[in-house]
Amino acid sequence: MNNYDQRKRENVHHAAVEDVCISEALHSLFVCIELSCTVIGSLFIVSAVVLINRHRQLRNKPIKMHLFGICFSYLLFFVTSTHEFIYWDRTESKCRADVVVFGVPHVFVFLNVFLALIDRLVAINHADWYQINMTEDLAFCIIIISSTLSVLVMQFFYPIALGFLPCEISFIRANVNGILLTFTCVAGIVLYLTVRKKINHLTRTQKRISSTPILEFSNFKKIKKMHRESRNRWEYSINDDVMNEEVKDRGILSEIQIEITRILLTGVRYLIFMAFIAVVWVSVFFVGQPVNDDLKCNYINWTEPFLKILLFVYALYGSMVFFNGLEELKPTIFVRIFNLKNLH
């Protein structure tokens, strides 16, 4: 009997040692992946910022500020999350802390995407007002004010009102961030579909405008054989000059705006797809807590390492999407401008 108990204790001890070794190995692997994603993602973000700043076509354009805002928002995935996961107070509920940390970067990225999509929507629907009134400084002020208000709502107002109760602060912050994340995600989807529909319509309209001078020229060939040849030639000359200027101005400028908008829509499409994971996880937290009545959330804590990896990989992938789109923007614009000049 004693030998049996001793063997049982030894087996339990060996199993515990193996579990610790596996846990340490996984932790080391996760740390390596996080560091790699942080370094590579930061390089892509800095490169994207440099590309945006160097594009001549983006100078004095409000969309430039919005692209900067999106790029810098991705840094929160590498800075804020790492800091709070490492230095979080261990006495608080772990899953609530995770919800607070996990939602903040998503909220800021979606906030900047939300503002950028509104900027594109106003530029399409109210082009004259947009060109006259919207400036880089105004766009910068809108981004700063919106981000500041979001920080105040997420971090300060509710804790101050509750009198600095740690448990209540954690729970309220988790609720507020979950609500903001869901709202910005849904609003981003609606704006994405609206802007995509508008930009497709604008592209078709622009193609019709670009083909108008050629159609008028072919019609003129038939008409000039008839009477009033000199008058028709004079009218065609005036109309052709006007249309050439219109196509030149609209074609080059709108091609730039359309390409930038398409890059933004591509990034938003992948962003929305990946953000559903965050929304699902936060939803599980809110649904599972009253059902399990577990303050430490043991039913969901096992997902923490995988969520951390997902967070960093997600930020890395998002920064790569914007960098690749901006890298392809310059040659695409120059080729289309060259083709338009040859057309005329």
JSON list of C-alpha atoms in Angstrom, two decimals, residues 19 52-53 130 133 145 194 204 242 250 253 276 281 303 333 341:
[
{"chain": "A", "resi": 19, "resn": "ASP", "atom": "CA", "xyz": [3.08, 20.43, -17.29]},
{"chain": "A", "resi": 52, "resn": "ILE", "atom": "CA", "xyz": [2.29, 58.52, -46.99]},
{"chain": "A", "resi": 53, "resn": "ASN", "atom": "CA", "xyz": [4.48, 61.50, -46.17]},
{"chain": "A", "resi": 130, "resn": "TYR", "atom": "CA", "xyz": [-15.05, 69.33, -49.15]},
{"chain": "A", "resi": 133, "resn": "ASN", "atom": "CA", "xyz": [-13.57, 73.76, -46.25]},
{"chain": "A", "resi": 145, "resn": "ILE", "atom": "CA", "xyz": [-10.68, 65.49, -30.30]},
{"chain": "A", "resi": 194, "resn": "THR", "atom": "CA", "xyz": [-21.89, 52.73, -48.29]},
{"chain": "A", "resi": 204, "resn": "ARG", "atom": "CA", "xyz": [-18.39, 54.01, -63.69]},
{"chain": "A", "resi": 242, "resn": "VAL", "atom": "CA", "xyz": [-13.58, 72.02, -72.50]},
{"chain": "A", "resi": 250, "resn": "ARG", "atom": "CA", "xyz": [-11.23, 65.16, -62.96]},
{"chain": "A", "resi": 253, "resn": "LEU", "atom": "CA", "xyz": [-7.46, 64.03, -59.26]},
{"chain": "A", "resi": 276, "resn": "PHE", "atom": "CA", "xyz": [-15.19, 39.63, -35.44]},
{"chain": "A", "resi": 281, "resn": "TRP", "atom": "CA", "xyz": [-14.60, 36.88, -27.44]},
{"chain": "A", "resi": 303, "resn": "THR", "atom": "CA", "xyz": [-7.64, 31.48, -24.23]},
{"chain": "A", "resi": 333, "resn": "ILE", "atom": "CA", "xyz": [-1.15, 56.67, -60.37]},
{"chain": "A", "resi": 341, "resn": "LYS", "atom": "CA", "xyz": [-1.82, 62.47, -71.27]}
]
